[in-house]
Amino acid sequence: MFVVAELTFVRINDLAAPPEPMHPLMYIEPFVAIMILANGIMIGFQTDPNYTQWQGWIYLETAFFVILFLEILLRIHLLRCRTYWCGSERYWNWFDIFLAVTSGTDLLLQFIQQQASDIAGTGLLRFTRLIRLARIVKVFRLKIMKDLRLMVKGWIAGLRTLVLAFTLLFTVLYVISGFATMALGDHLDGDLLPHFDTIPASMFTAFRCFTGECVSDQGLPMTSLLAGKFGLAFIIPYVASYMLVTMGIFNVILAVYVDITMKAAKENDASNAEQYARESIRVARFARELLKKFATAYREFSDNDAGSGVVEMMSSMEFTSASAGVFTDDDVHDQIQISKELFLVVIQDRGVQNLMDELDLPPDRANLFEVIDADGSGTLHVQ
């Protein structure tokens, strides 16, 4: 009987589901990352006046366009049209199409401009060149940039709070600037007057003073000039407003924004924890079903003749699916002992193999018994 079970090793391993292969698109990610980096470096050199007129830029742009076009074709080929246009990453795919169209338009306009330098459409050419900067956004698509995407997610989550904070700051600056314009504008002249003659000018001046650049056009500190001219009538309101804005509103904005960002990160952790909990429940359910199948096989093996039980089960291979449905958790007890022969027979059942696949057990399941039998007793005891 042991020999018969040993002869099933090849079949058992053949029944195991092969490991899930890496998606082909994962292999091109390093190349895509290099291209994004190279494109960013190229854009930096193109803005340098020393390299602006270099004639080789159009060839590099053509190379990047061809690579982007080939990447799009490869993704369509591997993902198929429906998944590419309507799948989970459809927005990134649409963004690639947008980049390809603008890159092609840019190349076409450059080619036409070389043929006739007085053509119209210079504004469109400038726009397409500005779109080049958007290519760097593709770095967020890379799987290796998971932490970077988490940072962006936190920033987006706090964007609404940031807008409200800007509204609060704008309102306070508007009120302060209104008082400054009405109180100081009529009493100033010369270098200080342009900074307080209108409310927008006063708002910009107040913002500069609260952020540390409170100097006039001549480079003189405006706070000292105004304090010397108006005395305590300026000093007290200025100190009060400075404390309100810099030590009050700025710190509140920073604290609230950091709190919102951290909450977004915690929500991501909570989502991962929930997913882990669901996975644990799934594993426990499949492990219980697998245990019930072994218990069912043990019961049928015990009911049959010791010499023919294994052979009969090998011939039918339907014991687990037919009997496990009526086998309850109460029937599982610590008296169940699974021998190696019985183990090798049971794992040949297709249902057992499917459960093992769900539990991500290794494909070499013919030798799995030795791994589980840690004490080397030759039997597995159900606890």
Tab-separated table of C-alpha atoms in Angstrom:
chain	number	residue	atom	x	y	z
A	1	MET	CA	0.000	0.000	0.000
A	2	PHE	CA	2.856	2.388	0.792
A	3	VAL	CA	4.418	1.590	-2.588
A	4	VAL	CA	1.156	2.396	-4.355
A	5	ALA	CA	1.000	5.749	-2.615
A	6	GLU	CA	4.620	6.527	-3.449
A	7	LEU	CA	3.893	5.937	-7.137
A	8	THR	CA	1.402	8.802	-7.067
A	9	PHE	CA	4.053	11.489	-6.451
A	10	VAL	CA	4.241	12.650	-10.056
A	11	ARG	CA	0.491	12.816	-10.433
A	12	ILE	CA	0.071	14.764	-7.199
A	13	ASN	CA	2.559	17.412	-8.248
A	14	ASP	CA	0.970	17.606	-11.687
A	15	LEU	CA	-2.384	18.338	-10.070
A	16	ALA	CA	-1.035	21.343	-8.183
A	17	ALA	CA	-1.759	24.693	-9.768
A	18	PRO	CA	1.387	26.327	-11.158
A	19	PRO	CA	2.587	29.481	-9.394
A	20	GLU	CA	1.104	32.681	-10.753
A	21	PRO	CA	3.607	34.190	-13.195
A	22	MET	CA	4.678	37.804	-13.055
A	23	HIS	CA	2.702	40.019	-15.404
A	24	PRO	CA	4.772	40.895	-18.491
A	25	LEU	CA	4.162	44.608	-17.934
A	26	MET	CA	6.145	44.381	-14.691
A	27	TYR	CA	9.268	43.601	-16.706
A	28	ILE	CA	9.101	46.904	-18.595
A	29	GLU	CA	8.666	49.061	-15.483
A	30	PRO	CA	12.434	49.592	-14.944
A	31	PHE	CA	12.782	50.647	-18.578
A	32	VAL	CA	9.805	53.022	-18.254
A	33	ALA	CA	11.340	54.516	-15.103
A	34	ILE	CA	14.625	55.124	-16.933
A	35	MET	CA	12.779	56.778	-19.817
A	36	ILE	CA	10.871	59.070	-17.448
A	37	LEU	CA	14.123	60.051	-15.740
A	38	ALA	CA	15.882	60.640	-19.065
A	39	ASN	CA	12.954	62.704	-20.338
A	40	GLY	CA	13.024	64.883	-17.219
A	41	ILE	CA	16.767	65.471	-17.623
A	42	MET	CA	16.262	66.337	-21.291
A	43	ILE	CA	13.586	68.907	-20.432
A	44	GLY	CA	16.002	70.516	-17.986
A	45	PHE	CA	18.693	70.847	-20.650
A	46	GLN	CA	16.198	72.165	-23.209
A	47	THR	CA	15.385	75.129	-20.968
A	48	ASP	CA	19.071	76.038	-20.661
A	49	PRO	CA	19.895	78.904	-23.074
A	50	ASN	CA	23.230	77.253	-23.864
A	51	TYR	CA	21.487	74.190	-25.329
A	52	THR	CA	18.207	75.601	-26.634
A	53	GLN	CA	19.348	75.829	-30.246
A	54	TRP	CA	20.858	72.353	-30.423
A	55	GLN	CA	19.575	70.588	-33.531
A	56	GLY	CA	19.513	67.151	-31.946
A	57	TRP	CA	16.528	67.804	-29.693
A	58	ILE	CA	14.021	66.872	-32.376
A	59	TYR	CA	15.653	63.460	-32.798
A	60	LEU	CA	15.534	62.783	-29.074
A	61	GLU	CA	11.907	63.907	-28.989
A	62	THR	CA	11.170	61.533	-31.850
A	63	ALA	CA	12.843	58.684	-29.967
A	64	PHE	CA	10.793	59.365	-26.826
A	65	PHE	CA	7.618	59.562	-28.912
A	66	VAL	CA	8.351	56.228	-30.585
A	67	ILE	CA	9.072	54.584	-27.219
A	68	LEU	CA	5.831	55.952	-25.756
A	69	PHE	CA	3.899	54.785	-28.811
A	70	LEU	CA	5.420	51.299	-28.563
A	71	GLU	CA	4.584	51.174	-24.859
A	72	ILE	CA	0.948	51.976	-25.646
A	73	LEU	CA	0.820	49.288	-28.329
A	74	LEU	CA	2.398	46.754	-25.959
A	75	ARG	CA	-0.118	47.524	-23.219
A	76	ILE	CA	-3.004	47.200	-25.667
A	77	HIS	CA	-1.612	43.882	-26.895
A	78	LEU	CA	-1.131	42.446	-23.402
A	79	LEU	CA	-4.239	43.869	-21.752
A	80	ARG	CA	-6.534	43.688	-24.773
A	81	CYS	CA	-8.605	46.641	-25.888
A	82	ARG	CA	-11.432	46.280	-23.378
A	83	THR	CA	-9.134	46.108	-20.348
A	84	TYR	CA	-6.912	48.866	-21.702
A	85	TRP	CA	-9.731	51.341	-22.278
A	86	CYS	CA	-12.097	50.299	-19.467
A	87	GLY	CA	-9.893	48.527	-16.901
A	88	SER	CA	-8.743	49.653	-13.483
A	89	GLU	CA	-5.856	51.676	-14.962
A	90	ARG	CA	-7.883	53.257	-17.759
A	91	TYR	CA	-7.164	56.807	-16.586
A	92	TRP	CA	-3.435	56.221	-16.789
A	93	ASN	CA	-3.920	54.716	-20.253
A	94	TRP	CA	-5.941	57.723	-21.382
A	95	PHE	CA	-3.188	59.935	-20.015
A	96	ASP	CA	-0.649	58.023	-22.129
A	97	ILE	CA	-2.797	58.601	-25.209
A	98	PHE	CA	-2.966	62.317	-24.386
A	99	LEU	CA	0.819	62.480	-24.035
A	100	ALA	CA	1.283	60.623	-27.312
A	101	VAL	CA	-1.060	62.998	-29.168
A	102	THR	CA	0.613	66.120	-27.773
A	103	SER	CA	4.079	64.699	-28.464
A	104	GLY	CA	3.117	63.916	-32.046
A	105	THR	CA	1.659	67.406	-32.460
A	106	ASP	CA	4.829	68.923	-31.023
A	107	LEU	CA	7.020	67.003	-33.463
A	108	LEU	CA	4.793	67.929	-36.391
A	109	LEU	CA	4.861	71.627	-35.501
A	110	GLN	CA	8.631	71.561	-35.061
A	111	PHE	CA	9.044	69.936	-38.454
A	112	ILE	CA	6.777	72.505	-40.103
A	113	GLN	CA	8.569	75.328	-38.306
A	114	GLN	CA	11.885	74.135	-39.695
A	115	GLN	CA	10.428	74.330	-43.196
A	116	ALA	CA	8.770	77.736	-42.739
A	117	SER	CA	9.801	79.802	-39.752
A	118	ASP	CA	7.044	82.404	-40.202
A	119	ILE	CA	4.099	80.054	-39.760
A	120	ALA	CA	1.306	80.672	-37.301
A	121	GLY	CA	0.729	78.367	-34.377
A	122	THR	CA	3.637	79.401	-32.188
A	123	GLY	CA	1.303	79.464	-29.188
A	124	LEU	CA	0.218	75.885	-29.854
A	125	LEU	CA	3.850	74.832	-30.162
A	126	ARG	CA	4.622	76.479	-26.830
A	127	PHE	CA	1.640	74.723	-25.258
A	128	THR	CA	2.710	71.296	-26.507
A	129	ARG	CA	6.182	71.903	-25.139
A	130	LEU	CA	4.744	72.774	-21.751
A	131	ILE	CA	2.842	69.474	-21.821
A	132	ARG	CA	6.205	67.701	-21.859
A	133	LEU	CA	6.478	68.416	-18.154
A	134	ALA	CA	3.355	66.305	-17.615
A	135	ARG	CA	5.301	63.215	-18.696
A	136	ILE	CA	7.048	63.228	-15.343
A	137	VAL	CA	3.664	62.505	-13.720
A	138	LYS	CA	3.934	58.980	-15.148
A	139	VAL	CA	6.355	58.165	-12.355
A	140	PHE	CA	3.341	57.817	-10.035
A	141	ARG	CA	2.121	54.904	-12.136
A	142	LEU	CA	5.092	52.709	-11.312
A	143	LYS	CA	4.419	49.995	-8.742
A	144	ILE	CA	7.698	50.739	-6.992
A	145	MET	CA	6.387	54.240	-6.200
A	146	LYS	CA	3.729	52.975	-3.788
A	147	ASP	CA	4.900	55.202	-0.926
A	148	LEU	CA	5.010	58.209	-3.228
A	149	ARG	CA	1.422	57.569	-4.280
A	150	LEU	CA	0.489	57.377	-0.595
A	151	MET	CA	1.990	60.842	-0.070
A	152	VAL	CA	0.011	62.224	-2.982
A	153	LYS	CA	-3.130	60.586	-1.631
A	154	GLY	CA	-2.583	62.331	1.692
A	155	TRP	CA	-2.037	65.638	-0.074
A	156	ILE	CA	-5.236	65.224	-2.084
A	157	ALA	CA	-7.152	64.261	1.054
A	158	GLY	CA	-6.028	67.496	2.711
A	159	LEU	CA	-6.636	69.659	-0.351
A	160	ARG	CA	-10.134	70.682	0.728
A	161	THR	CA	-8.842	71.674	4.156
A	162	LEU	CA	-6.014	73.581	2.512
A	163	VAL	CA	-8.464	75.549	0.362
A	164	LEU	CA	-10.520	76.432	3.441
A	165	ALA	CA	-7.337	77.482	5.238
A	166	PHE	CA	-6.390	79.746	2.335
A	167	THR	CA	-9.874	81.237	2.471
A	168	LEU	CA	-9.432	81.986	6.172
A	169	LEU	CA	-6.015	83.522	5.582
A	170	PHE	CA	-7.314	85.587	2.659
A	171	THR	CA	-10.195	86.904	4.763
A	172	VAL	CA	-7.933	87.941	7.631
A	173	LEU	CA	-5.448	89.585	5.263
A	174	TYR	CA	-8.279	91.404	3.515
A	175	VAL	CA	-9.559	92.870	6.790
A	176	ILE	CA	-6.069	93.869	7.950
A	177	SER	CA	-5.247	95.360	4.549
A	178	GLY	CA	-8.489	97.325	4.519
A	179	PHE	CA	-7.617	98.951	7.826
A	180	ALA	CA	-4.044	99.586	6.653
A	181	THR	CA	-5.167	101.195	3.400
A	182	MET	CA	-7.693	103.477	5.076
A	183	ALA	CA	-5.458	104.363	8.029
A	184	LEU	CA	-2.069	104.655	6.335
A	185	GLY	CA	-2.743	105.344	2.677
A	186	ASP	CA	-3.654	109.016	3.151
A	187	HIS	CA	-0.612	109.736	5.331
A	188	LEU	CA	2.129	108.155	3.235
A	189	ASP	CA	4.153	109.430	0.336
A	190	GLY	CA	7.254	108.570	-1.571
A	191	ASP	CA	8.571	105.010	-1.417
A	192	LEU	CA	5.918	103.617	0.963
A	193	LEU	CA	2.803	104.915	-0.786
A	194	PRO	CA	2.655	102.287	-3.603
A	195	HIS	CA	2.598	99.542	-0.971
A	196	PHE	CA	-0.578	100.818	0.728
A	197	ASP	CA	-2.503	102.860	-1.853
A	198	THR	CA	-4.931	100.011	-2.718
A	199	ILE	CA	-6.271	96.996	-0.844
A	200	PRO	CA	-4.600	94.437	-3.184
A	201	ALA	CA	-1.271	96.233	-2.730
A	202	SER	CA	-1.777	96.313	1.037
A	203	MET	CA	-2.651	92.590	1.068
A	204	PHE	CA	0.527	91.728	-0.780
A	205	THR	CA	2.552	93.969	1.526
A	206	ALA	CA	0.982	92.416	4.626
A	207	PHE	CA	1.665	88.920	3.327
A	208	ARG	CA	5.288	89.841	2.659
A	209	CYS	CA	5.661	91.283	6.153
A	210	PHE	CA	4.129	88.206	7.777
A	211	THR	CA	6.423	85.884	5.809
A	212	GLY	CA	9.655	87.789	6.470
A	213	GLU	CA	10.214	90.048	3.436
A	214	CYS	CA	8.950	93.365	4.772
A	215	VAL	CA	11.227	95.766	2.863
A	216	SER	CA	10.559	98.701	0.584
A	217	ASP	CA	11.727	99.099	-2.988
A	218	GLN	CA	14.860	100.769	-1.651
A	219	GLY	CA	15.645	97.794	0.576
A	220	LEU	CA	14.677	99.529	3.837
A	221	PRO	CA	12.561	97.740	6.494
A	222	MET	CA	9.008	99.051	6.199
A	223	THR	CA	8.151	98.177	9.797
A	224	SER	CA	10.900	100.471	11.092
A	225	LEU	CA	9.866	103.272	8.748
A	226	LEU	CA	6.196	102.997	9.711
A	227	ALA	CA	7.007	102.688	13.423
A	228	GLY	CA	9.130	105.832	13.232
A	229	LYS	CA	6.349	107.723	11.465
A	230	PHE	CA	3.271	106.559	13.445
A	231	GLY	CA	4.725	105.279	16.728
A	232	LEU	CA	2.546	103.091	18.969
A	233	ALA	CA	-0.453	103.637	16.708
A	234	PHE	CA	1.287	101.342	14.225
A	235	ILE	CA	3.365	99.129	16.532
A	236	ILE	CA	0.509	97.742	18.650
A	237	PRO	CA	-1.820	96.790	15.734
A	238	TYR	CA	1.121	95.377	13.786
A	239	VAL	CA	2.318	93.167	16.659
A	240	ALA	CA	-1.253	91.979	17.318
A	241	SER	CA	-1.911	91.161	13.665
A	242	TYR	CA	1.506	89.505	13.325
A	243	MET	CA	0.803	87.261	16.318
A	244	LEU	CA	-2.666	86.471	14.966
A	245	VAL	CA	-1.465	85.459	11.517
A	246	THR	CA	1.967	83.894	12.016
A	247	MET	CA	1.558	82.254	15.416
A	248	GLY	CA	-2.153	81.644	15.128
A	249	ILE	CA	-3.499	81.036	11.645
A	250	PHE	CA	-0.287	79.658	10.105
A	251	ASN	CA	0.171	77.134	12.914
A	252	VAL	CA	-3.500	76.149	12.825
A	253	ILE	CA	-3.305	75.600	9.076
A	254	LEU	CA	-0.186	73.477	9.459
A	255	ALA	CA	-1.629	71.426	12.324
A	256	VAL	CA	-4.959	70.789	10.608
A	257	TYR	CA	-3.333	69.916	7.300
A	258	VAL	CA	-0.907	67.477	8.929
A	259	ASP	CA	-3.785	65.923	10.860
A	260	ILE	CA	-5.844	65.437	7.695
A	261	THR	CA	-2.858	63.936	5.890
A	262	MET	CA	-2.194	61.524	8.749
A	263	LYS	CA	-5.856	60.523	8.794
A	264	ALA	CA	-5.641	59.695	5.104
A	265	ALA	CA	-2.608	57.502	5.792
A	266	LYS	CA	-4.422	55.832	8.701
A	267	GLU	CA	-7.430	55.181	6.490
A	268	ASN	CA	-5.102	53.424	4.096
A	269	ASP	CA	-3.708	51.360	6.988
A	270	ALA	CA	-7.251	50.606	8.139
A	271	SER	CA	-8.140	49.483	4.640
A	272	ASN	CA	-5.104	47.202	4.607
A	273	ALA	CA	-6.033	45.848	8.049
A	274	GLU	CA	-9.578	45.161	6.895
A	275	GLN	CA	-8.272	43.424	3.811
A	276	TYR	CA	-5.928	41.363	5.999
A	277	ALA	CA	-8.831	40.421	8.270
A	278	ARG	CA	-10.909	39.307	5.294
A	279	GLU	CA	-7.954	37.299	4.032
A	280	SER	CA	-7.556	35.642	7.442
A	281	ILE	CA	-11.222	34.670	7.444
A	282	ARG	CA	-10.891	33.302	3.932
A	283	VAL	CA	-7.836	31.225	4.876
A	284	ALA	CA	-9.583	29.905	7.986
A	285	ARG	CA	-12.622	28.885	5.950
A	286	PHE	CA	-10.598	27.018	3.346
A	287	ALA	CA	-8.436	25.403	6.031
A	288	ARG	CA	-11.578	24.175	7.800
A	289	GLU	CA	-12.940	22.710	4.567
A	290	LEU	CA	-9.613	21.014	3.914
A	291	LEU	CA	-9.613	19.549	7.414
A	292	LYS	CA	-13.149	18.251	6.935
A	293	LYS	CA	-12.096	16.469	3.759
A	294	PHE	CA	-9.218	14.744	5.534
A	295	ALA	CA	-11.536	13.804	8.402
A	296	THR	CA	-14.064	12.411	5.926
A	297	ALA	CA	-11.370	10.359	4.235
A	298	TYR	CA	-10.161	9.053	7.595
A	299	ARG	CA	-13.674	7.987	8.567
A	300	GLU	CA	-14.248	6.173	5.278
A	301	PHE	CA	-10.817	4.587	5.466
A	302	SER	CA	-11.552	3.387	9.006
A	303	ASP	CA	-14.921	1.961	7.944
A	304	ASN	CA	-13.381	0.029	5.053
A	305	ASP	CA	-11.148	-2.979	5.233
A	306	ALA	CA	-7.579	-2.010	6.119
A	307	GLY	CA	-6.207	-3.722	3.041
A	308	SER	CA	-8.622	-2.383	0.472
A	309	GLY	CA	-9.615	1.034	1.804
A	310	VAL	CA	-6.890	3.013	0.094
A	311	VAL	CA	-7.280	1.152	-3.189
A	312	GLU	CA	-11.023	1.758	-3.261
A	313	MET	CA	-10.566	5.437	-2.556
A	314	MET	CA	-7.929	5.708	-5.260
A	315	SER	CA	-10.305	4.157	-7.761
A	316	SER	CA	-13.241	6.417	-6.976
A	317	MET	CA	-11.528	9.679	-5.895
A	318	GLU	CA	-14.955	11.122	-5.121
A	319	PHE	CA	-15.127	10.469	-1.404
A	320	THR	CA	-14.436	14.031	-0.364
A	321	SER	CA	-17.005	15.719	-2.542
A	322	ALA	CA	-19.738	13.193	-1.769
A	323	SER	CA	-19.265	12.943	1.963
A	324	ALA	CA	-17.793	16.236	3.098
A	325	GLY	CA	-21.114	17.964	2.677
A	326	VAL	CA	-22.648	15.942	5.516
A	327	PHE	CA	-19.520	16.017	7.656
A	328	THR	CA	-19.769	18.664	10.383
A	329	ASP	CA	-17.196	20.432	12.538
A	330	ASP	CA	-18.310	18.361	15.531
A	331	ASP	CA	-17.099	15.218	13.790
A	332	VAL	CA	-13.524	16.532	13.821
A	333	HIS	CA	-11.823	15.240	16.965
A	334	ASP	CA	-8.299	14.660	18.196
A	335	GLN	CA	-8.522	10.901	17.568
A	336	ILE	CA	-8.131	11.388	13.830
A	337	GLN	CA	-4.728	10.275	12.615
A	338	ILE	CA	-3.737	10.737	8.989
A	339	SER	CA	-1.077	8.353	7.731
A	340	LYS	CA	1.206	9.190	4.851
A	341	GLU	CA	-0.552	6.698	2.570
A	342	LEU	CA	-3.934	8.252	3.293
A	343	PHE	CA	-2.519	11.758	2.940
A	344	LEU	CA	-1.101	10.993	-0.513
A	345	VAL	CA	-4.402	9.529	-1.647
A	346	VAL	CA	-6.532	12.390	-0.326
A	347	ILE	CA	-4.516	15.171	-1.920
A	348	GLN	CA	-5.084	13.619	-5.337
A	349	ASP	CA	-8.701	14.677	-5.155
A	350	ARG	CA	-9.407	17.688	-7.360
A	351	GLY	CA	-11.398	19.424	-4.631
A	352	VAL	CA	-8.521	19.047	-2.178
A	353	GLN	CA	-6.111	20.395	-4.774
A	354	ASN	CA	-8.342	23.417	-5.326
A	355	LEU	CA	-8.426	24.110	-1.597
A	356	MET	CA	-4.640	23.842	-1.433
A	357	ASP	CA	-4.394	26.256	-4.347
A	358	GLU	CA	-6.594	28.714	-2.468
A	359	LEU	CA	-4.283	28.386	0.540
A	360	ASP	CA	-1.232	29.021	-1.685
A	361	LEU	CA	0.456	25.795	-0.657
A	362	PRO	CA	3.610	24.973	-2.652
A	363	PRO	CA	3.197	22.814	-5.779
A	364	ASP	CA	5.484	20.073	-4.400
A	365	ARG	CA	2.657	18.561	-2.378
A	366	ALA	CA	3.879	14.983	-2.579
A	367	ASN	CA	6.546	15.913	-0.016
A	368	LEU	CA	4.240	18.125	2.019
A	369	PHE	CA	3.595	15.335	4.525
A	370	GLU	CA	7.215	15.376	5.732
A	371	VAL	CA	7.005	19.129	6.213
A	372	ILE	CA	3.853	18.924	8.339
A	373	ASP	CA	4.987	15.833	10.277
A	374	ALA	CA	7.404	17.788	12.439
A	375	ASP	CA	7.812	15.071	15.088
A	376	GLY	CA	8.522	12.376	12.502
A	377	SER	CA	5.883	10.033	13.917
A	378	GLY	CA	4.574	9.086	10.486
A	379	THR	CA	1.038	10.291	11.251
A	380	LEU	CA	-0.704	13.647	11.407
A	381	HIS	CA	-2.929	14.274	14.415
A	382	VAL	CA	-5.932	16.569	14.028
A	383	GLN	CA	-6.233	18.997	16.943
